[in-house]
PDB file of C-alpha atoms and ligand atoms in Angstrom:
ATOM      1  CA  UNK B   1      -0.125   0.036   0.104  1.00 87.00           C
ATOM      2  CA  UNK B   2       1.046   3.574  -0.267  1.00 92.00           C
ATOM      3  CA  UNK B   3       2.247   5.739   3.044  1.00 94.00           C
ATOM      4  CA  UNK B   4       0.115   8.392   1.457  1.00 95.00           C
ATOM      5  CA  UNK B   5      -3.277   6.314   2.128  1.00 96.00           C
ATOM      6  CA  UNK B   6      -2.434   5.753   5.737  1.00 97.00           C
ATOM      7  CA  UNK B   7      -4.002   8.214   8.550  1.00 98.00           C
ATOM      8  CA  UNK B   8      -3.277   8.589  12.107  1.00 98.00           C
ATOM      9  CA  UNK B   9      -6.416   9.399  14.205  1.00 98.00           C
ATOM     10  CA  UNK B  10      -5.847  10.616  17.606  1.00 98.00           C
ATOM     11  CA  UNK B  11      -9.084  10.206  19.677  1.00 98.00           C
ATOM     12  CA  UNK B  12      -9.975  12.898  22.644  1.00 98.00           C
ATOM     13  CA  UNK B  13      -6.316  13.974  22.927  1.00 98.00           C
ATOM     14  CA  UNK B  14      -5.955  16.295  25.860  1.00 98.00           C
ATOM     15  CA  UNK B  15      -2.183  17.528  25.795  1.00 98.00           C
ATOM     16  CA  UNK B  16      -1.450  19.701  22.658  1.00 98.00           C
ATOM     17  CA  UNK B  17       2.183  18.797  23.350  1.00 98.00           C
ATOM     18  CA  UNK B  18       1.241  15.067  22.106  1.00 98.00           C
ATOM     19  CA  UNK B  19      -0.336  16.220  18.917  1.00 98.00           C
ATOM     20  CA  UNK B  20       2.603  18.417  18.100  1.00 98.00           C
ATOM     21  CA  UNK B  21       5.042  15.594  18.777  1.00 98.00           C
ATOM     22  CA  UNK B  22       2.756  12.982  17.088  1.00 98.00           C
ATOM     23  CA  UNK B  23       3.045  15.468  13.972  1.00 98.00           C
ATOM     24  CA  UNK B  24       6.837  15.435  14.008  1.00 98.00           C
ATOM     25  CA  UNK B  25       7.114  11.666  14.378  1.00 98.00           C
ATOM     26  CA  UNK B  26       4.734  11.290  11.587  1.00 98.00           C
ATOM     27  CA  UNK B  27       6.766  13.670   9.189  1.00 98.00           C
ATOM     28  CA  UNK B  28       9.901  11.933  10.376  1.00 97.00           C
ATOM     29  CA  UNK B  29       8.684   8.631   8.738  1.00 97.00           C
ATOM     30  CA  UNK B  30       6.723  10.337   5.724  1.00 96.00           C
ATOM     31  CA  UNK B  31       3.240   9.823   7.076  1.00 97.00           C
ATOM     32  CA  UNK B  32       1.090  12.862   6.591  1.00 97.00           C
ATOM     33  CA  UNK B  33      -2.422  12.428   7.398  1.00 98.00           C
ATOM     34  CA  UNK B  34      -3.497  13.635  10.743  1.00 98.00           C
ATOM     35  CA  UNK B  35      -7.127  13.179  11.913  1.00 98.00           C
ATOM     36  CA  UNK B  36      -8.105  14.462  15.458  1.00 98.00           C
ATOM     37  CA  UNK B  37     -11.438  13.111  16.751  1.00 98.00           C
ATOM     38  CA  UNK B  38     -12.882  15.559  19.354  1.00 98.00           C
ATOM     39  CA  UNK B  39      -9.491  17.114  20.506  1.00 98.00           C
ATOM     40  CA  UNK B  40      -9.857  18.392  23.998  1.00 97.00           C
ATOM     41  CA  UNK B  41      -7.044  21.036  23.740  1.00 97.00           C
ATOM     42  CA  UNK B  42      -6.327  23.877  21.537  1.00 95.00           C
ATOM     43  CA  UNK B  43      -3.882  23.349  18.850  1.00 96.00           C
ATOM     44  CA  UNK B  44      -1.879  26.325  19.008  1.00 96.00           C
ATOM     45  CA  UNK B  45       1.848  27.591  20.102  1.00 96.00           C
ATOM     46  CA  UNK B  46       2.155  24.109  22.351  1.00 97.00           C
ATOM     47  CA  UNK B  47       1.462  22.002  19.632  1.00 97.00           C
ATOM     48  CA  UNK B  48       3.517  24.006  16.710  1.00 98.00           C
ATOM     49  CA  UNK B  49       6.564  24.111  18.943  1.00 97.00           C
ATOM     50  CA  UNK B  50       6.437  20.607  19.600  1.00 97.00           C
ATOM     51  CA  UNK B  51       6.174  19.761  16.065  1.00 97.00           C
ATOM     52  CA  UNK B  52       9.445  21.155  15.370  1.00 96.00           C
ATOM     53  CA  UNK B  53       8.706  22.335  11.842  1.00 95.00           C
ATOM     54  CA  UNK B  54       6.312  19.444  10.638  1.00 96.00           C
ATOM     55  CA  UNK B  55       3.897  22.446  10.614  1.00 97.00           C
ATOM     56  CA  UNK B  56       2.036  21.374   7.263  1.00 97.00           C
ATOM     57  CA  UNK B  57       0.587  18.407   9.022  1.00 97.00           C
ATOM     58  CA  UNK B  58      -1.054  20.468  11.649  1.00 97.00           C
ATOM     59  CA  UNK B  59      -2.209  23.093   9.224  1.00 98.00           C
ATOM     60  CA  UNK B  60      -3.726  20.276   6.967  1.00 98.00           C
ATOM     61  CA  UNK B  61      -5.296  18.308   9.834  1.00 98.00           C
ATOM     62  CA  UNK B  62      -8.552  17.146   9.983  1.00 98.00           C
ATOM     63  CA  UNK B  63     -10.912  17.210  12.733  1.00 98.00           C
ATOM     64  CA  UNK B  64     -14.126  15.278  13.270  1.00 97.00           C
ATOM     65  CA  UNK B  65     -16.775  14.804  16.163  1.00 97.00           C
ATOM     66  CA  UNK B  66     -17.104  10.721  16.083  1.00 97.00           C
ATOM     67  CA  UNK B  67     -14.345   7.737  15.013  1.00 98.00           C
ATOM     68  CA  UNK B  68     -16.758   6.324  12.708  1.00 97.00           C
ATOM     69  CA  UNK B  69     -16.721   9.494  10.658  1.00 98.00           C
ATOM     70  CA  UNK B  70     -13.004   9.687  10.805  1.00 98.00           C
ATOM     71  CA  UNK B  71     -12.465   6.106   9.455  1.00 98.00           C
ATOM     72  CA  UNK B  72     -15.807   5.678   7.255  1.00 97.00           C
ATOM     73  CA  UNK B  73     -13.584   6.103   3.915  1.00 97.00           C
ATOM     74  CA  UNK B  74     -10.964   3.375   5.145  1.00 97.00           C
ATOM     75  CA  UNK B  75     -10.901  -0.196   4.460  1.00 94.00           C
ATOM     76  CA  UNK B  76      -8.674  -1.305   7.422  1.00 96.00           C
ATOM     77  CA  UNK B  77      -9.023   0.354  11.006  1.00 97.00           C
ATOM     78  CA  UNK B  78      -6.397  -0.812  13.523  1.00 97.00           C
ATOM     79  CA  UNK B  79      -6.799   0.025  17.013  1.00 96.00           C
ATOM     80  CA  UNK B  80      -3.836   0.543  19.410  1.00 97.00           C
ATOM     81  CA  UNK B  81      -3.846  -0.297  22.965  1.00 94.00           C
ATOM     82  CA  UNK B  82      -1.310  -0.917  26.008  1.00 92.00           C
ATOM     83  CA  UNK B  83      -3.866  -3.331  27.227  1.00 74.00           C
ATOM     84  CA  UNK B  84      -5.549  -6.750  26.798  1.00 68.00           C
ATOM     85  CA  UNK B  85      -9.099  -6.640  26.373  1.00 64.00           C
ATOM     86  CA  UNK B  86     -11.739  -9.081  27.822  1.00 60.00           C
ATOM     87  CA  UNK B  87     -13.641  -9.817  24.637  1.00 62.00           C
ATOM     88  CA  UNK B  88     -10.395 -10.575  22.664  1.00 70.00           C
ATOM     89  CA  UNK B  89      -9.803  -8.913  19.379  1.00 77.00           C
ATOM     90  CA  UNK B  90      -7.424 -10.105  16.725  1.00 81.00           C
ATOM     91  CA  UNK B  91      -4.102  -8.931  17.961  1.00 86.00           C
ATOM     92  CA  UNK B  92      -1.001  -7.860  15.560  1.00 91.00           C
ATOM     93  CA  UNK B  93       2.422  -6.701  16.782  1.00 94.00           C
ATOM     94  CA  UNK B  94       3.906  -3.596  15.413  1.00 96.00           C
ATOM     95  CA  UNK B  95       6.277  -5.772  12.870  1.00 95.00           C
ATOM     96  CA  UNK B  96       3.057  -8.118  12.038  1.00 95.00           C
ATOM     97  CA  UNK B  97       1.063  -4.634  11.193  1.00 96.00           C
ATOM     98  CA  UNK B  98       4.059  -3.659   9.083  1.00 95.00           C
ATOM     99  CA  UNK B  99       4.040  -6.805   7.083  1.00 93.00           C
ATOM    100  CA  UNK B 100       0.249  -6.937   6.745  1.00 93.00           C
ATOM    101  CA  UNK B 101       0.009  -3.341   5.217  1.00 94.00           C
ATOM    102  CA  UNK B 102       3.015  -4.015   3.055  1.00 92.00           C
ATOM    103  CA  UNK B 103       0.762  -6.878   1.328  1.00 90.00           C
ATOM    104  CA  UNK B 104      -2.293  -4.640   1.025  1.00 91.00           C
ATOM    105  CA  UNK B 105      -2.626  -2.782  -2.280  1.00 90.00           C
ATOM    106  CA  UNK B 106      -2.121   0.486  -3.750  1.00 89.00           C
ATOM    107  CA  UNK B 107      -5.863   1.485  -3.115  1.00 90.00           C
ATOM    108  CA  UNK B 108      -6.393   0.486   0.214  1.00 94.00           C
ATOM    109  CA  UNK B 109      -6.923   3.231   2.923  1.00 96.00           C
ATOM    110  CA  UNK B 110      -5.846   2.360   6.425  1.00 97.00           C
ATOM    111  CA  UNK B 111      -6.665   4.073   9.895  1.00 98.00           C
ATOM    112  CA  UNK B 112      -4.255   3.934  12.816  1.00 98.00           C
ATOM    113  CA  UNK B 113      -6.331   4.881  15.924  1.00 98.00           C
ATOM    114  CA  UNK B 114      -4.829   6.078  18.876  1.00 98.00           C
ATOM    115  CA  UNK B 115      -6.829   6.561  22.387  1.00 98.00           C
ATOM    116  CA  UNK B 116      -7.015   9.030  24.963  1.00 98.00           C
ATOM    117  CA  UNK B 117      -3.796   9.636  27.300  1.00 97.00           C
ATOM    118  CA  UNK B 118      -5.771   8.487  30.600  1.00 95.00           C
ATOM    119  CA  UNK B 119      -8.310   6.163  29.484  1.00 95.00           C
ATOM    120  CA  UNK B 120      -7.143   4.842  25.882  1.00 96.00           C
ATOM    121  CA  UNK B 121     -10.042   4.081  23.451  1.00 96.00           C
ATOM    122  CA  UNK B 122     -13.627   2.857  24.575  1.00 95.00           C
ATOM    123  CA  UNK B 123     -15.299  -0.436  23.759  1.00 91.00           C
ATOM    124  CA  UNK B 124     -17.939   1.377  21.274  1.00 93.00           C
ATOM    125  CA  UNK B 125     -14.293   2.799  19.670  1.00 96.00           C
ATOM    126  CA  UNK B 126     -12.779  -0.649  19.531  1.00 93.00           C
ATOM    127  CA  UNK B 127     -15.952  -2.031  17.631  1.00 92.00           C
ATOM    128  CA  UNK B 128     -14.957  -0.186  14.495  1.00 95.00           C
ATOM    129  CA  UNK B 129     -11.433  -1.651  13.881  1.00 94.00           C
ATOM    130  CA  UNK B 130     -10.613  -4.884  12.392  1.00 93.00           C
ATOM    131  CA  UNK B 131      -7.428  -5.676  14.412  1.00 92.00           C
ATOM    132  CA  UNK B 132      -5.530  -4.652  17.492  1.00 94.00           C
ATOM    133  CA  UNK B 133      -2.179  -3.595  17.782  1.00 96.00           C
ATOM    134  CA  UNK B 134      -0.220  -3.640  20.859  1.00 95.00           C
ATOM    135  CA  UNK B 135       3.709  -2.462  21.182  1.00 96.00           C
ATOM    136  CA  UNK B 136       5.250  -5.175  23.540  1.00 95.00           C
ATOM    137  CA  UNK B 137       6.542  -3.660  26.701  1.00 95.00           C
ATOM    138  CA  UNK B 138       7.407  -4.359  30.353  1.00 94.00           C
ATOM    139  CA  UNK B 139       4.170  -6.120  31.680  1.00 91.00           C
ATOM    140  CA  UNK B 140       4.370  -3.988  34.470  1.00 93.00           C
ATOM    141  CA  UNK B 141       4.489  -0.611  32.690  1.00 94.00           C
ATOM    142  CA  UNK B 142       2.962  -1.285  29.505  1.00 93.00           C
ATOM    143  CA  UNK B 143       1.464   2.294  28.629  1.00 95.00           C
ATOM    144  CA  UNK B 144       3.701   4.364  26.277  1.00 97.00           C
ATOM    145  CA  UNK B 145       3.634   8.139  25.768  1.00 98.00           C
ATOM    146  CA  UNK B 146       1.009   8.574  23.274  1.00 98.00           C
ATOM    147  CA  UNK B 147       3.200  10.240  20.688  1.00 98.00           C
ATOM    148  CA  UNK B 148       5.990   7.324  21.210  1.00 98.00           C
ATOM    149  CA  UNK B 149       3.596   4.667  20.587  1.00 98.00           C
ATOM    150  CA  UNK B 150       2.841   6.834  17.273  1.00 98.00           C
ATOM    151  CA  UNK B 151       6.403   6.979  16.413  1.00 98.00           C
ATOM    152  CA  UNK B 152       7.205   3.273  16.761  1.00 98.00           C
ATOM    153  CA  UNK B 153       4.337   2.075  14.789  1.00 98.00           C
ATOM    154  CA  UNK B 154       5.023   4.568  11.805  1.00 98.00           C
ATOM    155  CA  UNK B 155       8.621   3.671  11.977  1.00 97.00           C
ATOM    156  CA  UNK B 156       7.732   0.093  11.404  1.00 97.00           C
ATOM    157  CA  UNK B 157       5.463   0.945   8.492  1.00 96.00           C
ATOM    158  CA  UNK B 158       8.073   3.123   7.132  1.00 96.00           C
ATOM    159  CA  UNK B 159      10.728   0.832   7.266  1.00 93.00           C
ATOM    160  CA  UNK B 160       9.206  -1.988   5.465  1.00 91.00           C
ATOM    161  CA  UNK B 161       7.215   0.039   2.885  1.00 85.00           C
ATOM    162  CA  UNK B 162      10.038   2.007   1.758  1.00 68.00           C
ATOM    163  CA  UNK B 163      11.680  -1.027   0.498  1.00 69.00           C
ATOM    164  CA  UNK B 164       8.727  -2.430  -1.463  1.00 74.00           C
ATOM    165  CA  UNK B 165       6.427  -1.253  -4.216  1.00 73.00           C
ATOM    166  CA  UNK B 166       2.692  -1.239  -3.983  1.00 72.00           C
ATOM    167  CA  UNK B 167       0.849  -3.863  -4.855  1.00 80.00           C
ATOM    168  CA  UNK B 168      -1.515  -3.314  -7.880  1.00 85.00           C
ATOM    169  CA  UNK B 169      -5.274  -2.766  -7.033  1.00 85.00           C
ATOM    170  CA  UNK B 170      -8.063  -5.695  -7.675  1.00 88.00           C
ATOM    171  CA  UNK B 171     -11.101  -4.709  -9.740  1.00 89.00           C
ATOM    172  CA  UNK B 172     -13.437  -2.592  -7.530  1.00 85.00           C
ATOM    173  CA  UNK B 173     -15.785  -5.247  -6.585  1.00 88.00           C
ATOM    174  CA  UNK B 174     -13.012  -7.191  -5.056  1.00 90.00           C
ATOM    175  CA  UNK B 175     -11.619  -4.362  -3.139  1.00 92.00           C
ATOM    176  CA  UNK B 176     -12.155  -4.354   0.623  1.00 93.00           C
ATOM    177  CA  UNK B 177     -15.373  -2.526   1.656  1.00 95.00           C
ATOM    178  CA  UNK B 178     -14.881   0.682   3.681  1.00 95.00           C
ATOM    179  CA  UNK B 179     -15.626   1.255   7.083  1.00 96.00           C
ATOM    180  CA  UNK B 180     -18.615   3.085   6.231  1.00 96.00           C
ATOM    181  CA  UNK B 181     -19.828   0.561   3.968  1.00 96.00           C
ATOM    182  CA  UNK B 182     -19.297  -2.303   6.815  1.00 96.00           C
ATOM    183  CA  UNK B 183     -21.239  -0.072   9.122  1.00 96.00           C
ATOM    184  CA  UNK B 184     -24.244   0.331   7.346  1.00 97.00           C
ATOM    185  CA  UNK B 185     -24.498  -3.687   6.653  1.00 97.00           C
ATOM    186  CA  UNK B 186     -24.562  -3.917  10.619  1.00 97.00           C
ATOM    187  CA  UNK B 187     -27.252  -1.546  10.870  1.00 96.00           C
ATOM    188  CA  UNK B 188     -28.981  -3.644   8.353  1.00 97.00           C
ATOM    189  CA  UNK B 189     -28.312  -6.875  10.156  1.00 97.00           C
ATOM    190  CA  UNK B 190     -29.288  -5.713  13.446  1.00 96.00           C
ATOM    191  CA  UNK B 191     -32.569  -4.373  12.016  1.00 95.00           C
ATOM    192  CA  UNK B 192     -33.325  -8.037  10.577  1.00 96.00           C
ATOM    193  CA  UNK B 193     -32.036  -9.813  13.905  1.00 96.00           C
ATOM    194  CA  UNK B 194     -34.259  -8.018  15.664  1.00 95.00           C
ATOM    195  CA  UNK B 195     -37.553  -7.963  13.355  1.00 94.00           C
ATOM    196  CA  UNK B 196     -37.228 -11.660  13.094  1.00 93.00           C
ATOM    197  CA  UNK B 197     -37.274 -12.143  16.751  1.00 93.00           C
ATOM    198  CA  UNK B 198     -33.560 -13.682  16.868  1.00 94.00           C
ATOM    199  CA  UNK B 199     -32.337 -10.903  18.786  1.00 94.00           C
ATOM    200  CA  UNK B 200     -34.166  -9.013  21.479  1.00 93.00           C
ATOM    201  CA  UNK B 201     -33.373  -5.369  21.421  1.00 92.00           C
ATOM    202  CA  UNK B 202     -34.132  -4.975  25.161  1.00 93.00           C
ATOM    203  CA  UNK B 203     -31.815  -7.831  25.850  1.00 91.00           C
ATOM    204  CA  UNK B 204     -29.272  -7.957  23.098  1.00 87.00           C
ATOM    205  CA  UNK B 205     -26.528  -9.495  25.046  1.00 88.00           C
ATOM    206  CA  UNK B 206     -22.862  -9.453  23.275  1.00 90.00           C
ATOM    207  CA  UNK B 207     -24.521 -11.105  20.033  1.00 93.00           C
ATOM    208  CA  UNK B 208     -23.770  -7.836  17.858  1.00 94.00           C
ATOM    209  CA  UNK B 209     -20.273  -7.526  19.421  1.00 91.00           C
ATOM    210  CA  UNK B 210     -19.556 -10.930  18.441  1.00 92.00           C
ATOM    211  CA  UNK B 211     -20.989 -10.959  14.889  1.00 94.00           C
ATOM    212  CA  UNK B 212     -18.920  -7.503  14.427  1.00 94.00           C
ATOM    213  CA  UNK B 213     -15.775  -9.277  15.443  1.00 91.00           C
ATOM    214  CA  UNK B 214     -16.477 -12.122  13.180  1.00 92.00           C
ATOM    215  CA  UNK B 215     -17.159  -9.918  10.144  1.00 94.00           C
ATOM    216  CA  UNK B 216     -14.453  -7.355  10.897  1.00 92.00           C
ATOM    217  CA  UNK B 217     -11.866 -10.518  11.140  1.00 89.00           C
ATOM    218  CA  UNK B 218     -12.869 -11.488   7.503  1.00 89.00           C
ATOM    219  CA  UNK B 219     -12.148  -8.102   5.797  1.00 90.00           C
ATOM    220  CA  UNK B 220     -15.268  -8.363   3.572  1.00 94.00           C
ATOM    221  CA  UNK B 221     -15.179  -7.054  -0.109  1.00 94.00           C
ATOM    222  CA  UNK B 222     -17.465  -4.909  -1.592  1.00 94.00           C
ATOM    223  CA  UNK B 223     -18.646  -7.828  -3.491  1.00 95.00           C
ATOM    224  CA  UNK B 224     -19.057  -9.767  -0.356  1.00 96.00           C
ATOM    225  CA  UNK B 225     -20.973  -7.105   1.665  1.00 96.00           C
ATOM    226  CA  UNK B 226     -23.346  -7.008  -1.300  1.00 96.00           C
ATOM    227  CA  UNK B 227     -24.248 -10.541  -1.202  1.00 97.00           C
ATOM    228  CA  UNK B 228     -24.926 -10.152   2.368  1.00 97.00           C
ATOM    229  CA  UNK B 229     -27.077  -7.392   2.023  1.00 96.00           C
ATOM    230  CA  UNK B 230     -28.932  -9.130  -0.616  1.00 97.00           C
ATOM    231  CA  UNK B 231     -29.624 -12.054   1.613  1.00 96.00           C
ATOM    232  CA  UNK B 232     -30.956  -9.690   4.164  1.00 96.00           C
ATOM    233  CA  UNK B 233     -33.219  -7.868   1.943  1.00 96.00           C
ATOM    234  CA  UNK B 234     -34.605 -11.263   0.772  1.00 96.00           C
ATOM    235  CA  UNK B 235     -35.453 -12.062   4.143  1.00 94.00           C
ATOM    236  CA  UNK B 236     -37.259  -9.022   4.855  1.00 92.00           C
ATOM    237  CA  UNK B 237     -38.941  -9.195   1.503  1.00 92.00           C
ATOM    238  CA  UNK B 238     -40.235 -12.439   2.480  1.00 89.00           C
ATOM    239  CA  UNK B 239     -41.288 -11.233   5.873  1.00 83.00           C
ATOM    240  CA  UNK B 240     -43.393  -8.548   4.298  1.00 80.00           C
TER     241      UNK B 240
HETATM  242  N1  SAH E   1      -4.438   4.168  30.470  1.00 77.82           N
HETATM  243  C1  SAH E   1      -4.750   3.875  29.063  1.00 77.82           C
HETATM  244  C2  SAH E   1      -3.316   4.359  28.524  1.00 77.82           C
HETATM  245  C3  SAH E   1      -3.397   5.112  27.419  1.00 77.82           C
HETATM  246  S1  SAH E   1      -1.979   5.516  26.407  1.00 77.82           S
HETATM  247  C4  SAH E   1      -5.041   2.576  28.756  1.00 77.82           C
HETATM  248  O1  SAH E   1      -5.282   1.943  29.622  1.00 77.82           O
HETATM  249  O2  SAH E   1      -5.267   2.342  27.794  1.00 77.82           O
HETATM  250  C5  SAH E   1      -2.551   6.387  25.250  1.00 77.82           C
HETATM  251  C6  SAH E   1      -2.589   5.650  23.926  1.00 77.82           C
HETATM  252  O3  SAH E   1      -1.272   5.445  23.474  1.00 77.82           O
HETATM  253  C7  SAH E   1      -3.328   4.339  23.666  1.00 77.82           C
HETATM  254  O4  SAH E   1      -4.527   4.464  23.817  1.00 77.82           O
HETATM  255  C8  SAH E   1      -2.553   4.142  22.812  1.00 77.82           C
HETATM  256  O5  SAH E   1      -3.359   4.346  21.217  1.00 77.82           O
HETATM  257  C9  SAH E   1      -1.289   4.225  22.763  1.00 77.82           C
HETATM  258  N2  SAH E   1      -0.376   3.226  23.619  1.00 77.82           N
HETATM  259  C10 SAH E   1       0.082   3.247  24.722  1.00 77.82           C
HETATM  260  N3  SAH E   1       0.805   2.424  24.797  1.00 77.82           N
HETATM  261  C11 SAH E   1       0.739   1.518  23.955  1.00 77.82           C
HETATM  262  C12 SAH E   1       1.257   0.214  23.675  1.00 77.82           C
HETATM  263  N4  SAH E   1       2.011  -0.407  24.583  1.00 77.82           N
HETATM  264  N5  SAH E   1       0.860  -0.569  22.603  1.00 77.82           N
HETATM  265  C13 SAH E   1       0.096   0.207  21.696  1.00 77.82           C
HETATM  266  N6  SAH E   1      -0.286   1.585  21.741  1.00 77.82           N
HETATM  267  C14 SAH E   1      -0.123   2.190  23.038  1.00 77.82           C
END
């Protein structure tokens, strides 16, 4: 894949210095797209001074209210976390991530999502992601500074991408579906599971979470999403 198709997404960041330091780390590694989701600090003097000249990245940043908006156009979304979660998410280490990205094609769009300094990412935010990446650390002290975590992953990706040509894109139907397309499928699926009585909206349990994990793990193509949506529509038509 191409480095220009990678975006770094920082969610709910509270320290402007971390945003500036992240911009510097990204620019060092030729990754230019920075998206801030609901930032909790002004992007002013402190951020620009920590960016140490990577000003263009801060000038060109995108800002969104919600993570789903920020990643809607991406077809591969990676969460980062220092912690292991109870509902296990498919995990990669930084090198595994870099290998995975180098096998993706020139049109694939990837988001690397970083959480809040104090609390990381929420479970709802994790639900949007295909994979989780953890940087191996001292098990007793596993949380890196936010910009340092961004540096480590951008370095691993840069090191591998710089030496490899981008893989040619497949036919449009065989491309991975975007996060926005997959989210619309999940909405449709939930509607049908509720209207057929398979899932009780008052007591949904973990069914949707588990189904999301299953589908996100399989990295659906547009064609596959169309088949699944077609099946749901046929069920709805029969019921009506
Ligand atoms: N106490 C928080 C730590 C947040 S650190 C928690 O328990 O999640 C802020 C962000 O830096 C994290 O959300 C993650 O995006 C990144 N980060 C920190 N340490 C990391 C690690 N070891 N591996 C991957 N990402 C890490």
